Amino acid sequence: MDSIDLEVLKTAALWLANGRRCQLVTVVKTWGSSPRPIGATLAICEDGQVVGSVSGGCIEDDLIEQVRQHGITRTVPEILSYGISADEAHRFGLPCGGTIELAIEPLSAASGIDELLARLERHELVARRLDLASGAVTLTHADAGATQLVADGALCTVHGPRWRLFIIGAGQLSRFVAQVASAMDYHVTVCDPREEYSAGWQLPGVELVHTMPDDLVIDAKLDRRSAVLALTHDPKLDDLALMEALKSDAFYVGAIGSRLNNAKRRERLKLFDLNDAELARLHGPVGLYIGSKTPAEIAISILAEMTAVKNGVPAGLQVNHAAALTPAGTEACVRD
């Protein structure tokens, strides 16, 4: 699966390769409540076909209608605002007083979409600078903390895997987690030195390595945009990797297993001289409580909790497996 923004770029590249005119729409700024975040993208073909989203529907309808009536006539980028008045807010599905600012860019071979996609295929983080007066585009390497901005007459957008996820174990659950995480703009690496698990692993866009998990975590130099999930049920593989991850700047570290087995895991990790603050960072049992039973449902619960932590949702608003019980009084989590 591709992320939405990657799908937009790939579709636009295909339209251009087929000799069709198209334009790229990017959310530049929002005020008040807005259905889509800054950086969200949409591509519109000359026949009105569309991929992506910038508002959730109503603004897209207006942009499509403009193209169908007048075609794609822009030769340079243009900044448009929607929802300034209460009437417009109601018309375009924005809360009263909400405003969204869009950059509309006519695409061509000079827009660098093919080169951008090639760099993204190599898992690079890329800054794309669009000159708003001329439409000229330059591509450069972006730092991990780079964000979209408009400055000095240019729109600078950031593309690529801004977040990294390291999964220990190449089992069925890992496959579901990796698939969904890849669509969420994570660069996913799966680590499993066991041949019986990794031999049949084939998931496009997901890197598989056979080194020892703790070596991988050390070499990865985890930062605040990194997450680690231990999903093997094997302490020999999970524990050392967790020890290194909990000492790092990773924003999320989680481990599968029941409450009992995670309590035992924490006791083992204490032997590695982890302090209470470091141990408190471990999410185990991993995931939010949603009554999940199947591997696919468990993957959703894990990624839901990761997303909540990434977005700064207070722990008090999260309900995880450690705190949730089924009506029968048994733990609703994955058991060892």
Short mmCIF file of C-alpha atoms in Angstrom, two decimals:
data_model
loop_
_atom_site.label_atom_id
_atom_site.label_comp_id
_atom_site.label_asym_id
_atom_site.label_seq_id
_atom_site.Cartn_x
_atom_site.Cartn_y
_atom_site.Cartn_z
CA MET A 1 0.00 0.00 0.00
CA ASP A 2 1.10 3.56 -0.70
CA SER A 3 0.41 6.58 1.45
CA ILE A 4 -2.21 8.96 0.10
CA ASP A 5 0.35 11.62 -0.87
CA LEU A 6 2.51 9.05 -2.68
CA GLU A 7 -0.54 7.84 -4.59
CA VAL A 8 -1.23 11.44 -5.63
CA LEU A 9 2.31 11.86 -7.00
CA LYS A 10 2.30 8.52 -8.82
CA THR A 11 -1.06 9.24 -10.45
CA ALA A 12 0.06 12.70 -11.53
CA ALA A 13 3.24 11.23 -13.03
CA LEU A 14 1.16 8.71 -14.98
CA TRP A 15 -1.10 11.44 -16.34
CA LEU A 16 1.91 13.46 -17.46
CA ALA A 17 3.51 10.40 -19.09
CA ASN A 18 0.30 9.89 -21.07
CA GLY A 19 0.41 13.48 -22.31
CA ARG A 20 -2.44 14.72 -20.15
CA ARG A 21 -2.50 18.06 -18.36
CA CYS A 22 -2.95 18.10 -14.61
CA GLN A 23 -2.40 20.22 -11.55
CA LEU A 24 -1.31 19.60 -7.98
CA VAL A 25 -3.20 21.17 -5.06
CA THR A 26 -1.51 21.45 -1.65
CA VAL A 27 -2.96 22.66 1.65
CA VAL A 28 -0.73 25.59 2.60
CA LYS A 29 -2.46 27.06 5.63
CA THR A 30 -5.56 26.61 7.76
CA TRP A 31 -7.37 28.76 10.31
CA GLY A 32 -9.84 27.44 12.84
CA SER A 33 -11.03 23.88 12.21
CA SER A 34 -10.12 22.26 8.91
CA PRO A 35 -10.95 18.77 7.62
CA ARG A 36 -7.44 18.15 6.21
CA PRO A 37 -4.01 19.09 7.61
CA ILE A 38 -1.32 21.32 6.15
CA GLY A 39 0.56 19.39 3.47
CA ALA A 40 -2.42 17.34 2.29
CA THR A 41 -2.46 17.02 -1.51
CA LEU A 42 -4.83 16.51 -4.40
CA ALA A 43 -4.16 16.02 -8.13
CA ILE A 44 -6.72 16.93 -10.80
CA CYS A 45 -6.53 15.78 -14.41
CA GLU A 46 -7.80 17.87 -17.33
CA ASP A 47 -10.87 15.62 -17.64
CA GLY A 48 -11.84 16.14 -14.00
CA GLN A 49 -10.41 12.92 -12.59
CA VAL A 50 -9.08 13.43 -9.10
CA VAL A 51 -6.91 11.61 -6.56
CA GLY A 52 -6.23 12.68 -2.97
CA SER A 53 -8.10 15.13 -0.78
CA VAL A 54 -7.71 18.63 0.62
CA SER A 55 -11.05 19.14 2.38
CA GLY A 56 -13.09 15.98 2.46
CA GLY A 57 -15.33 16.71 -0.54
CA CYS A 58 -16.88 20.14 -1.06
CA ILE A 59 -13.78 22.12 -2.05
CA GLU A 60 -12.75 19.24 -4.31
CA ASP A 61 -16.11 19.51 -6.07
CA ASP A 62 -15.51 23.22 -6.71
CA LEU A 63 -11.99 22.65 -8.04
CA ILE A 64 -13.17 19.85 -10.32
CA GLU A 65 -16.02 21.99 -11.66
CA GLN A 66 -13.55 24.79 -12.48
CA VAL A 67 -11.39 22.37 -14.47
CA ARG A 68 -14.36 20.90 -16.32
CA GLN A 69 -15.67 24.33 -17.27
CA HIS A 70 -12.43 26.09 -18.11
CA GLY A 71 -9.77 23.39 -18.40
CA ILE A 72 -6.32 23.77 -16.85
CA THR A 73 -5.28 27.25 -17.88
CA ARG A 74 -2.74 28.22 -15.22
CA THR A 75 0.87 28.49 -16.30
CA VAL A 76 2.28 29.38 -12.87
CA PRO A 77 1.19 28.45 -9.33
CA GLU A 78 -1.61 30.34 -7.59
CA ILE A 79 -2.65 30.63 -3.95
CA LEU A 80 -6.40 30.42 -3.29
CA SER A 81 -8.38 30.74 -0.05
CA TYR A 82 -11.68 29.06 0.75
CA GLY A 83 -14.10 29.58 3.60
CA ILE A 84 -13.33 33.17 4.57
CA SER A 85 -16.97 34.14 5.12
CA ALA A 86 -19.62 32.26 7.08
CA ASP A 87 -21.54 31.60 3.83
CA GLU A 88 -18.45 30.16 2.15
CA ALA A 89 -17.65 28.11 5.24
CA HIS A 90 -21.11 26.57 5.09
CA ARG A 91 -20.89 26.05 1.33
CA PHE A 92 -17.53 24.29 1.46
CA GLY A 93 -18.19 22.22 4.53
CA LEU A 94 -15.86 24.18 6.80
CA PRO A 95 -16.89 25.16 10.33
CA CYS A 96 -18.11 28.76 10.51
CA GLY A 97 -15.08 31.04 10.37
CA GLY A 98 -12.73 28.27 9.21
CA THR A 99 -10.41 29.02 6.30
CA ILE A 100 -8.16 26.87 4.15
CA GLU A 101 -5.43 28.20 1.85
CA LEU A 102 -4.38 26.13 -1.17
CA ALA A 103 -1.47 26.25 -3.60
CA ILE A 104 -2.58 25.20 -7.08
CA GLU A 105 0.35 24.21 -9.30
CA PRO A 106 0.12 23.27 -13.00
CA LEU A 107 2.37 20.26 -13.54
CA SER A 108 4.72 19.53 -16.42
CA ALA A 109 7.87 17.55 -17.12
CA ALA A 110 9.79 20.40 -15.45
CA SER A 111 7.92 19.86 -12.17
CA GLY A 112 10.35 17.13 -11.12
CA ILE A 113 7.69 14.57 -10.20
CA ASP A 114 9.57 11.64 -11.76
CA GLU A 115 12.80 12.55 -9.98
CA LEU A 116 10.92 13.04 -6.72
CA LEU A 117 9.35 9.58 -7.02
CA ALA A 118 12.74 8.03 -7.79
CA ARG A 119 14.18 9.56 -4.62
CA LEU A 120 11.21 8.40 -2.57
CA GLU A 121 11.71 4.88 -3.94
CA ARG A 122 15.18 5.04 -2.38
CA HIS A 123 13.54 6.02 0.95
CA GLU A 124 15.03 9.53 0.83
CA LEU A 125 13.52 12.46 2.68
CA VAL A 126 13.18 15.20 0.08
CA ALA A 127 12.50 18.93 0.20
CA ARG A 128 10.70 20.25 -2.88
CA ARG A 129 10.94 24.02 -3.42
CA LEU A 130 8.32 25.54 -5.72
CA ASP A 131 8.92 29.13 -6.85
CA LEU A 132 5.46 30.68 -6.71
CA ALA A 133 6.26 33.33 -9.32
CA SER A 134 7.82 31.14 -12.01
CA GLY A 135 6.80 27.59 -11.12
CA ALA A 136 10.46 26.47 -11.11
CA VAL A 137 11.14 23.43 -8.93
CA THR A 138 14.28 22.30 -7.10
CA LEU A 139 14.73 19.11 -5.08
CA THR A 140 17.16 18.78 -2.19
CA HIS A 141 17.75 16.50 0.80
CA ALA A 142 15.55 17.36 3.80
CA ASP A 143 16.49 17.06 7.43
CA ALA A 144 14.37 14.78 9.63
CA GLY A 145 12.76 17.72 11.41
CA ALA A 146 11.92 19.67 8.25
CA THR A 147 8.37 20.96 7.87
CA GLN A 148 6.35 22.58 5.09
CA LEU A 149 6.60 26.36 4.87
CA VAL A 150 6.02 29.33 2.59
CA ALA A 151 8.90 31.80 2.60
CA ASP A 152 10.74 34.11 0.19
CA GLY A 153 8.16 33.61 -2.53
CA ALA A 154 8.40 29.82 -2.50
CA LEU A 155 6.44 26.85 -1.18
CA CYS A 156 8.73 24.24 0.38
CA THR A 157 7.13 20.83 0.92
CA VAL A 158 8.65 17.74 2.51
CA HIS A 159 8.20 14.26 1.03
CA GLY A 160 9.27 10.83 2.13
CA PRO A 161 9.27 8.59 5.19
CA ARG A 162 9.36 11.16 7.97
CA TRP A 163 8.80 8.44 10.57
CA ARG A 164 10.63 5.14 11.08
CA LEU A 165 9.20 1.91 12.48
CA PHE A 166 11.39 -1.03 13.46
CA ILE A 167 9.50 -4.30 13.95
CA ILE A 168 11.18 -7.21 15.72
CA GLY A 169 9.80 -10.44 14.28
CA ALA A 170 8.54 -11.39 10.82
CA GLY A 171 5.34 -13.18 11.81
CA GLN A 172 1.80 -12.69 10.56
CA LEU A 173 1.05 -9.81 12.91
CA SER A 174 4.19 -8.01 11.76
CA ARG A 175 2.98 -8.29 8.17
CA PHE A 176 -0.29 -6.52 8.94
CA VAL A 177 1.44 -3.84 11.04
CA ALA A 178 4.02 -3.23 8.29
CA GLN A 179 1.37 -2.92 5.57
CA VAL A 180 -0.69 -0.32 7.39
CA ALA A 181 2.33 1.56 8.75
CA SER A 182 3.76 1.89 5.24
CA ALA A 183 0.53 3.59 4.18
CA MET A 184 0.94 5.97 7.13
CA ASP A 185 4.28 7.34 5.84
CA TYR A 186 6.49 5.14 8.01
CA HIS A 187 9.72 3.71 6.63
CA VAL A 188 9.30 0.16 7.96
CA THR A 189 12.16 -2.21 8.74
CA VAL A 190 11.41 -5.76 9.90
CA CYS A 191 14.15 -7.64 11.73
CA ASP A 192 14.17 -11.40 12.26
CA PRO A 193 17.30 -13.59 12.31
CA ARG A 194 15.16 -16.77 12.28
CA GLU A 195 15.19 -18.31 8.80
CA GLU A 196 11.90 -20.15 9.32
CA TYR A 197 10.08 -16.82 9.74
CA SER A 198 11.90 -14.63 7.27
CA ALA A 199 12.29 -17.05 4.35
CA GLY A 200 8.82 -16.44 2.94
CA TRP A 201 8.64 -12.73 3.74
CA GLN A 202 7.71 -10.65 0.71
CA LEU A 203 6.22 -7.22 1.25
CA PRO A 204 7.04 -4.50 -1.30
CA GLY A 205 8.49 -1.35 0.22
CA VAL A 206 9.31 -3.00 3.56
CA GLU A 207 12.93 -3.74 4.33
CA LEU A 208 13.75 -7.12 5.90
CA VAL A 209 17.05 -7.60 7.76
CA HIS A 210 18.47 -10.71 9.40
CA THR A 211 20.78 -9.17 11.99
CA MET A 212 20.25 -9.47 15.73
CA PRO A 213 17.53 -7.02 16.83
CA ASP A 214 19.63 -5.21 19.44
CA ASP A 215 22.35 -4.58 16.85
CA LEU A 216 19.73 -3.13 14.50
CA VAL A 217 18.37 -0.80 17.18
CA ILE A 218 21.85 0.44 18.08
CA ASP A 219 22.86 0.99 14.45
CA ALA A 220 19.58 2.79 13.68
CA LYS A 221 20.45 5.68 16.04
CA LEU A 222 16.81 6.07 17.06
CA ASP A 223 15.45 9.60 17.25
CA ARG A 224 12.13 11.17 18.26
CA ARG A 225 10.63 10.12 14.91
CA SER A 226 11.38 6.43 15.51
CA ALA A 227 9.28 3.62 16.98
CA VAL A 228 10.15 0.05 17.94
CA LEU A 229 7.76 -2.90 18.26
CA ALA A 230 8.84 -6.24 19.71
CA LEU A 231 6.48 -8.89 18.32
CA THR A 232 8.31 -12.23 18.55
CA HIS A 233 7.30 -13.52 22.02
CA ASP A 234 10.96 -14.60 22.34
CA PRO A 235 12.85 -12.84 25.17
CA LYS A 236 16.18 -13.68 23.53
CA LEU A 237 15.20 -11.48 20.58
CA ASP A 238 12.88 -8.94 22.19
CA ASP A 239 14.52 -8.00 25.47
CA LEU A 240 17.91 -6.72 24.34
CA ALA A 241 16.29 -4.73 21.54
CA LEU A 242 13.80 -3.23 24.00
CA MET A 243 16.60 -2.35 26.40
CA GLU A 244 18.38 -0.32 23.72
CA ALA A 245 15.14 1.25 22.47
CA LEU A 246 14.03 2.37 25.93
CA LYS A 247 17.34 4.16 26.42
CA SER A 248 16.93 6.00 23.12
CA ASP A 249 14.87 9.00 21.98
CA ALA A 250 12.30 6.79 20.23
CA PHE A 251 8.82 8.24 20.67
CA TYR A 252 7.22 4.80 21.06
CA VAL A 253 8.46 1.41 22.28
CA GLY A 254 5.98 -1.45 22.53
CA ALA A 255 5.97 -5.19 23.19
CA ILE A 256 3.35 -7.85 22.59
CA GLY A 257 2.18 -10.21 25.32
CA SER A 258 -0.20 -10.55 28.26
CA ARG A 259 -0.08 -8.40 31.38
CA LEU A 260 1.62 -11.24 33.24
CA ASN A 261 4.31 -11.74 30.63
CA ASN A 262 4.93 -8.03 30.34
CA ALA A 263 5.35 -7.83 34.12
CA LYS A 264 7.95 -10.58 33.87
CA ARG A 265 9.59 -8.71 31.00
CA ARG A 266 9.88 -5.56 33.10
CA GLU A 267 11.55 -7.55 35.87
CA ARG A 268 14.06 -8.93 33.38
CA LEU A 269 14.73 -5.46 31.97
CA LYS A 270 15.51 -4.18 35.45
CA LEU A 271 18.49 -6.53 35.40
CA PHE A 272 19.85 -4.48 32.48
CA ASP A 273 20.01 -1.40 34.72
CA LEU A 274 17.04 0.35 33.19
CA ASN A 275 15.63 2.95 35.58
CA ASP A 276 11.96 3.40 36.44
CA ALA A 277 11.52 6.29 34.00
CA GLU A 278 12.89 4.22 31.13
CA LEU A 279 10.74 1.21 32.04
CA ALA A 280 7.67 3.44 32.24
CA ARG A 281 8.12 4.23 28.53
CA LEU A 282 7.38 0.62 27.57
CA HIS A 283 3.90 0.08 26.11
CA GLY A 284 3.08 -3.46 27.09
CA PRO A 285 0.67 -5.05 26.57
CA VAL A 286 0.89 -3.10 23.34
CA GLY A 287 -2.04 -1.33 21.69
CA LEU A 288 -5.33 0.38 22.55
CA TYR A 289 -8.20 -1.74 23.76
CA ILE A 290 -10.67 -2.19 20.89
CA GLY A 291 -11.60 -5.81 21.58
CA SER A 292 -9.18 -6.97 18.90
CA LYS A 293 -8.81 -10.71 18.31
CA THR A 294 -7.41 -11.28 14.81
CA PRO A 295 -3.92 -10.25 13.67
CA ALA A 296 -5.40 -7.51 11.47
CA GLU A 297 -7.46 -6.10 14.36
CA ILE A 298 -4.47 -6.27 16.72
CA ALA A 299 -2.36 -4.39 14.15
CA ILE A 300 -4.98 -1.63 14.09
CA SER A 301 -4.96 -1.38 17.89
CA ILE A 302 -1.16 -1.13 17.95
CA LEU A 303 -1.01 1.56 15.28
CA ALA A 304 -3.87 3.44 16.93
CA GLU A 305 -1.85 3.70 20.14
CA MET A 306 1.29 4.66 18.22
CA THR A 307 -0.66 7.39 16.46
CA ALA A 308 -2.09 8.69 19.74
CA VAL A 309 1.40 8.91 21.26
CA LYS A 310 2.84 10.50 18.11
CA ASN A 311 0.10 13.11 18.10
CA GLY A 312 0.49 13.92 21.78
CA VAL A 313 -2.85 12.56 22.99
CA PRO A 314 -2.70 12.52 26.82
CA ALA A 315 -2.33 9.06 28.32
CA GLY A 316 -5.47 9.62 30.37
CA LEU A 317 -7.53 9.70 27.16
CA GLN A 318 -6.08 6.41 25.92
CA VAL A 319 -7.44 3.03 26.97
CA ASN A 320 -4.76 0.40 26.56
CA HIS A 321 -4.77 -3.35 27.00
CA ALA A 322 -3.14 -3.13 30.41
CA ALA A 323 -6.13 -1.24 31.81
CA ALA A 324 -8.95 -2.94 29.92
CA LEU A 325 -10.77 -6.15 30.80
CA THR A 326 -13.32 -8.10 28.80
CA PRO A 327 -16.78 -8.57 30.34
CA ALA A 328 -15.66 -12.00 31.50
CA GLY A 329 -12.81 -10.39 33.41
CA THR A 330 -10.01 -11.75 31.23
CA GLU A 331 -7.39 -9.60 29.61
CA ALA A 332 -8.20 -8.45 26.10
CA CYS A 333 -4.67 -8.68 24.80
CA VAL A 334 -2.44 -10.99 22.83
CA ARG A 335 -1.25 -13.84 24.99
CA ASP A 336 2.09 -15.62 24.96
#
